[in-house]
Coordinates of N, CA and C and ligand atoms in Angstrom, one line a residue:
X1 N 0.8 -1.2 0.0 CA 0.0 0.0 0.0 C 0.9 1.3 0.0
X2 N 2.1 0.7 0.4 CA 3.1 2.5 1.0 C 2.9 3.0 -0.6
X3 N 4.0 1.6 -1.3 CA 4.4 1.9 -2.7 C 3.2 2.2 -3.5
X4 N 2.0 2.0 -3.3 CA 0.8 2.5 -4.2 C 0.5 4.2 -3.9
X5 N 0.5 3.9 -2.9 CA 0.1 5.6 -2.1 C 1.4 6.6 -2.3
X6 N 2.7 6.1 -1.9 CA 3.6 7.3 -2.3 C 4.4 6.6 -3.4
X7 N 4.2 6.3 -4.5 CA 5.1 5.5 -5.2 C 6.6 6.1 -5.9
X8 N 7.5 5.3 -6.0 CA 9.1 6.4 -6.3 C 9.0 6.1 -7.2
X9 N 10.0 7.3 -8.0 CA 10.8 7.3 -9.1 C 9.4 7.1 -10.5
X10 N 8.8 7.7 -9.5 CA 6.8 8.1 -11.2 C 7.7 9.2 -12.0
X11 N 7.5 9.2 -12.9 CA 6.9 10.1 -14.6 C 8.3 10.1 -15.3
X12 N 7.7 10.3 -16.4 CA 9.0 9.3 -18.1 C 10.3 10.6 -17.6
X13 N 11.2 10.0 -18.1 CA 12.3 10.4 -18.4 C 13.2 11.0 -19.3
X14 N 12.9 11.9 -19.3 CA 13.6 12.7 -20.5 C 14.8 11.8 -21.4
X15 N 15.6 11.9 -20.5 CA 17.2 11.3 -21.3 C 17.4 10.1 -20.8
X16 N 16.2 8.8 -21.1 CA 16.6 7.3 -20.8 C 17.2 6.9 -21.5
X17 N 18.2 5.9 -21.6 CA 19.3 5.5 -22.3 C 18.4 4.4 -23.5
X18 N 16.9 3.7 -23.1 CA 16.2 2.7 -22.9 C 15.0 3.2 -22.6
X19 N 13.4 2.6 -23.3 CA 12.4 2.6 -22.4 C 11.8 1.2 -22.8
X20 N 11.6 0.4 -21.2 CA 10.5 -0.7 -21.5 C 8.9 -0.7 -21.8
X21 N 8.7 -1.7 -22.3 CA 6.9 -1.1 -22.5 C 6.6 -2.9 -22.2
X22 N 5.6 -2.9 -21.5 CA 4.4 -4.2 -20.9 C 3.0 -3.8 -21.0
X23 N 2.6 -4.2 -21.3 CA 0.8 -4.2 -20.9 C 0.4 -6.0 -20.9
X24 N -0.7 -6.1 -20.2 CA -1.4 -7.1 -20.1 C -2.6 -6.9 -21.2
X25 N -3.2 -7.9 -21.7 CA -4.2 -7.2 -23.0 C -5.3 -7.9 -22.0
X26 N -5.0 -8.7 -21.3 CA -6.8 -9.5 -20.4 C -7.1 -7.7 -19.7
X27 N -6.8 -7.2 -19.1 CA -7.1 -6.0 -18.2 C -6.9 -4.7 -18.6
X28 N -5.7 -4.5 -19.7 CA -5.6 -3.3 -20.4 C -4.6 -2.8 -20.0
X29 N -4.3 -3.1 -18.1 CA -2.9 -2.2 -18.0 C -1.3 -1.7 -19.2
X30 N -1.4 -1.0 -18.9 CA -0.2 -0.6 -19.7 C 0.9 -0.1 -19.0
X31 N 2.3 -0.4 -18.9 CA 3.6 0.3 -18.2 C 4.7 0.1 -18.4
X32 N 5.4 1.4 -18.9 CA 6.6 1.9 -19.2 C 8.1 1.8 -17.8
X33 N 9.1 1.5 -18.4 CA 10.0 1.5 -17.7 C 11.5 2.2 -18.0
X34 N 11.3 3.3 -17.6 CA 12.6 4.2 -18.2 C 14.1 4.0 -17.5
X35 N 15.0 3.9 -18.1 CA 16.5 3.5 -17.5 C 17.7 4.4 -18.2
X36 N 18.6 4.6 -17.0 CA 19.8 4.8 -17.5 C 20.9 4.5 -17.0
X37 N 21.6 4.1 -17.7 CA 22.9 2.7 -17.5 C 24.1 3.8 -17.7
X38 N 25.0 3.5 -16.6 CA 26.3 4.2 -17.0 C 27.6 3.1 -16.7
X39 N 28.4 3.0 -17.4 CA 29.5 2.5 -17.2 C 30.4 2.3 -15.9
X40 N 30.8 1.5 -15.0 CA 31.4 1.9 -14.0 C 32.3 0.5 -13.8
X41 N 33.4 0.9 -13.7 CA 34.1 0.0 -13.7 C 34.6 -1.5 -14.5
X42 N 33.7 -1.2 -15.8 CA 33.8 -1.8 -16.8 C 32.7 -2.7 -16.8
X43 N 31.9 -2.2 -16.1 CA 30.7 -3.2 -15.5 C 29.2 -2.3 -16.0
X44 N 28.2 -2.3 -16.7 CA 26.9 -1.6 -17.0 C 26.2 -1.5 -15.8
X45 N 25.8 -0.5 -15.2 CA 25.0 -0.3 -13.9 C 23.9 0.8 -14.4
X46 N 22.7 0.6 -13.9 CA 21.5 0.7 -14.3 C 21.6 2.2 -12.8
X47 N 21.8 3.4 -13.4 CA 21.9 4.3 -12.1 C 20.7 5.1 -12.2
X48 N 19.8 4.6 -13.0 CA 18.4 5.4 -12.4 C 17.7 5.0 -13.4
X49 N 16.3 4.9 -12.7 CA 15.2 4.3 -13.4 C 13.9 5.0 -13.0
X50 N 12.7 5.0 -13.7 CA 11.6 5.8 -13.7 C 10.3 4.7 -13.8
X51 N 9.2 4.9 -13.8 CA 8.3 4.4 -14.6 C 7.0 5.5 -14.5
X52 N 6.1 5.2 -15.9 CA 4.8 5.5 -15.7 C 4.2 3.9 -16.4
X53 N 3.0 4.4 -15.0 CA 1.9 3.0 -15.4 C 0.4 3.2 -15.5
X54 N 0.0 2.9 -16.3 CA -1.9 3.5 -16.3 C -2.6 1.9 -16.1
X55 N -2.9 1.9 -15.0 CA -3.3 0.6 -14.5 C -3.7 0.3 -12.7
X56 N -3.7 -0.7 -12.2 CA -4.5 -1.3 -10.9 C -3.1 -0.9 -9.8
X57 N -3.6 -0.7 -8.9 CA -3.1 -0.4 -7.7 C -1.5 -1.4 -7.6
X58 N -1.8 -2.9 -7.6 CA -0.8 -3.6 -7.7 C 0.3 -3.0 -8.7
X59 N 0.1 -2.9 -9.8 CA 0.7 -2.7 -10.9 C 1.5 -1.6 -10.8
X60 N 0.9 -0.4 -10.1 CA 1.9 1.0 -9.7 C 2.6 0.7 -8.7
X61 N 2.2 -0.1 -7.7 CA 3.1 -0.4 -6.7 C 4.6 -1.6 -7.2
X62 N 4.1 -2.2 -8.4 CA 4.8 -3.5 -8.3 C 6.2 -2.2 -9.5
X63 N 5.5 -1.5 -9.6 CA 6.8 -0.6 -10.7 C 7.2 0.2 -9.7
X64 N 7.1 1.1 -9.0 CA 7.7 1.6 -7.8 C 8.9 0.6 -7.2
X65 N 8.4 -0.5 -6.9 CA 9.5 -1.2 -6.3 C 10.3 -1.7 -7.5
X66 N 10.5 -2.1 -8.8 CA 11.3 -2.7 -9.4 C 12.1 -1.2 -9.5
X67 N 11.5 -0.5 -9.8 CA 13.0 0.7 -10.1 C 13.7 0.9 -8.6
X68 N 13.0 0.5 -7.4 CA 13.9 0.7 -6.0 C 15.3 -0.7 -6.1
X69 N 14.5 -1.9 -6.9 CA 15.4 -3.2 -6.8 C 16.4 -2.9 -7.9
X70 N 15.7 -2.7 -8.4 CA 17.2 -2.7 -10.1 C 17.8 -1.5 -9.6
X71 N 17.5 -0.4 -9.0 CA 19.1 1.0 -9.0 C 20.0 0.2 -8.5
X72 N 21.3 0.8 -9.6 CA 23.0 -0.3 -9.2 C 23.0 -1.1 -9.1
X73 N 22.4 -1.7 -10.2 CA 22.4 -3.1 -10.1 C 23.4 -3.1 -11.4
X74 N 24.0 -4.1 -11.7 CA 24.4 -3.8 -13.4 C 23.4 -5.2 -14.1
X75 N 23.7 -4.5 -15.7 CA 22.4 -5.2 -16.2 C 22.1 -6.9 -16.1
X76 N 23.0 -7.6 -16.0 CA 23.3 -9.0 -15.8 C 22.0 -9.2 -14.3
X77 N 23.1 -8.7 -13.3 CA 22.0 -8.3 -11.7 C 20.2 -8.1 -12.4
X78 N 20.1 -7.3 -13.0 CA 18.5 -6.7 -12.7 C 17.8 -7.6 -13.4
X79 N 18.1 -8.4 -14.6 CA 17.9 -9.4 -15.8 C 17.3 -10.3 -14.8
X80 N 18.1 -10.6 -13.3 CA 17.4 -11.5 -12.8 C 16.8 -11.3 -11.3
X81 N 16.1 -10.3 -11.6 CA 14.9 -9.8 -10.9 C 13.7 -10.6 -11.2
X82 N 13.0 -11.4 -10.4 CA 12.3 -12.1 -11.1 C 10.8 -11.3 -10.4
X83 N 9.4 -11.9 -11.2 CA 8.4 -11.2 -10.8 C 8.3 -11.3 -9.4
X84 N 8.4 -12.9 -8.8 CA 8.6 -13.2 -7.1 C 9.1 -12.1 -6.3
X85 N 10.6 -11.8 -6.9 CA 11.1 -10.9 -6.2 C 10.7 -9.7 -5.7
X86 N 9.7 -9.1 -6.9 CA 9.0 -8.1 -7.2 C 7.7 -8.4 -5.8
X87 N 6.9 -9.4 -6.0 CA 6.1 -9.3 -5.2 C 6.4 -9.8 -3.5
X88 N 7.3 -10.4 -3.5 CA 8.1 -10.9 -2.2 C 8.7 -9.0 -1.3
X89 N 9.2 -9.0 -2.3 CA 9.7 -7.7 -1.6 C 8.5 -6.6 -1.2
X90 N 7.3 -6.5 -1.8 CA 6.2 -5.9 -1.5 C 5.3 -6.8 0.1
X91 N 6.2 -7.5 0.5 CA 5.5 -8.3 1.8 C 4.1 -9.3 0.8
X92 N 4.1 -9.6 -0.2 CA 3.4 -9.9 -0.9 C 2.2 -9.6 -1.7
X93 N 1.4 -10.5 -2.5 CA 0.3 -9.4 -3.1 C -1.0 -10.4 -3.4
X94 N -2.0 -10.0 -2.9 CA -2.9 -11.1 -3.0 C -3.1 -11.9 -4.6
X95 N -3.3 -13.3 -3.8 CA -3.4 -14.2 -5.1 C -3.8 -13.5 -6.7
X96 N -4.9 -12.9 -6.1 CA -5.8 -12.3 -7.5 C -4.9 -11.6 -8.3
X97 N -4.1 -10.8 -7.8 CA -3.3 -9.5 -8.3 C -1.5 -10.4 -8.5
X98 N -1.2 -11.7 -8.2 CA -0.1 -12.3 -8.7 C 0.6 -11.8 -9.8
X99 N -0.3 -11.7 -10.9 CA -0.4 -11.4 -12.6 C 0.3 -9.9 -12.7
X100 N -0.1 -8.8 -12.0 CA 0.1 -8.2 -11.9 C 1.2 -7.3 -11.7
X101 N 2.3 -8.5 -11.1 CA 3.7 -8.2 -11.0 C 4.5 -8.3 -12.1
X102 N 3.6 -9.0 -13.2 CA 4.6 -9.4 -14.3 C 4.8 -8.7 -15.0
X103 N 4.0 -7.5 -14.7 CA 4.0 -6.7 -15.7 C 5.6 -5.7 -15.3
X104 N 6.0 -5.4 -14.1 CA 6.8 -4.7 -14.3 C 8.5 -5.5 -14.0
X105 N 8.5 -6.5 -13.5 CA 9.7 -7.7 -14.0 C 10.0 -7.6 -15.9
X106 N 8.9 -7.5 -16.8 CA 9.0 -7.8 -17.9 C 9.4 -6.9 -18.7
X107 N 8.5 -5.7 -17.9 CA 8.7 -4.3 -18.6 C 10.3 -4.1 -18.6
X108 N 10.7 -4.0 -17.4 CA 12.2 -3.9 -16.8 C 13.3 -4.6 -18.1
X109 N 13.2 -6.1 -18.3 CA 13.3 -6.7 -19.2 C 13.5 -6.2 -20.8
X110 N 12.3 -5.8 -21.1 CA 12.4 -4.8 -22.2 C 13.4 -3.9 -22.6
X111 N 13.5 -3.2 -21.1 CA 14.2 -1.9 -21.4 C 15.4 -2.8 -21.4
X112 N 15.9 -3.3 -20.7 CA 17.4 -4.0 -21.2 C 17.7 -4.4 -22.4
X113 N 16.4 -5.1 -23.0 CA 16.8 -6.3 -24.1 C 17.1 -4.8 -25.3
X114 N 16.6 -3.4 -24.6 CA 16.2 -2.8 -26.1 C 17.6 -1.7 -26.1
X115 N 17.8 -1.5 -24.7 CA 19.2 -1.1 -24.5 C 20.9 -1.8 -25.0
X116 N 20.2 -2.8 -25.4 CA 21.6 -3.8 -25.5 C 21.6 -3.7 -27.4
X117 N 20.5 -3.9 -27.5 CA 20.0 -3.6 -29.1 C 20.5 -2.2 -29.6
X118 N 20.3 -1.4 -28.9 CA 21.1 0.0 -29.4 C 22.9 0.0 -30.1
Ligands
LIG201 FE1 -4.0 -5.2 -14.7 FE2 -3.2 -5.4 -12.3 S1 -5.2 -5.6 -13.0 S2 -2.0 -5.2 -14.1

């Protein structure tokens, strides 16, 4: 509920290196995941991330926390963020709303696969 009510790191980002995009098509949600990766040590580290999501309570909370799990991580690290992790670290999320988390594990995903494609 924190992460739904005050959620971090909301609205797009001007200069993302990367943006991921997820939607669910059964519900409609839609959510974006903006990233920017800087070199450090010869290592890719993910030093800031954003999201906007137009969707269910879970869904803004489950993107709040993935941009709190992936900062400094390098990209290898955040690739295995899994949705669990996403909802484990939220103290959990009821059965119904499970689904819900995949959206922003996958989004996250995106933005890497599309960052690496650049
Ligand atoms: Fe659509 Fe939660 S109901 S992502």
């Amino acid at each position: 509920m924190d992460h739904f009510k005050n959620p971090r790191n909301m609205g797009e980002m001007k200069d993302a290196d990367a943006i991921g995009e997820n939607g669910n098509p059964v519900c409609g949600d839609l959510m974006y995941i903006y990233i920017k990766v800087e070199e450090k040590d010869g290592k890719e580290i993910i030093s800031d991330l954003s999201f906007q999501t137009f969707g269910c309570a879970a869904a803004i909370a489950t993107s709040s926390m993935i941009t709190e799990l992936a900062r400094n991580k390098t990209l290898e690290e955040a690739l295995k963020i899994t949705r669990s992790d996403v909802a484990v670290s939220l103290d959990g999320l009821p059965p119904i709303k499970m689904h819900c988390s995949n959206l922003a594990a996958d989004a996250l995903q995106d933005a890497i696969k599309k960052y690496r494609e650049k």
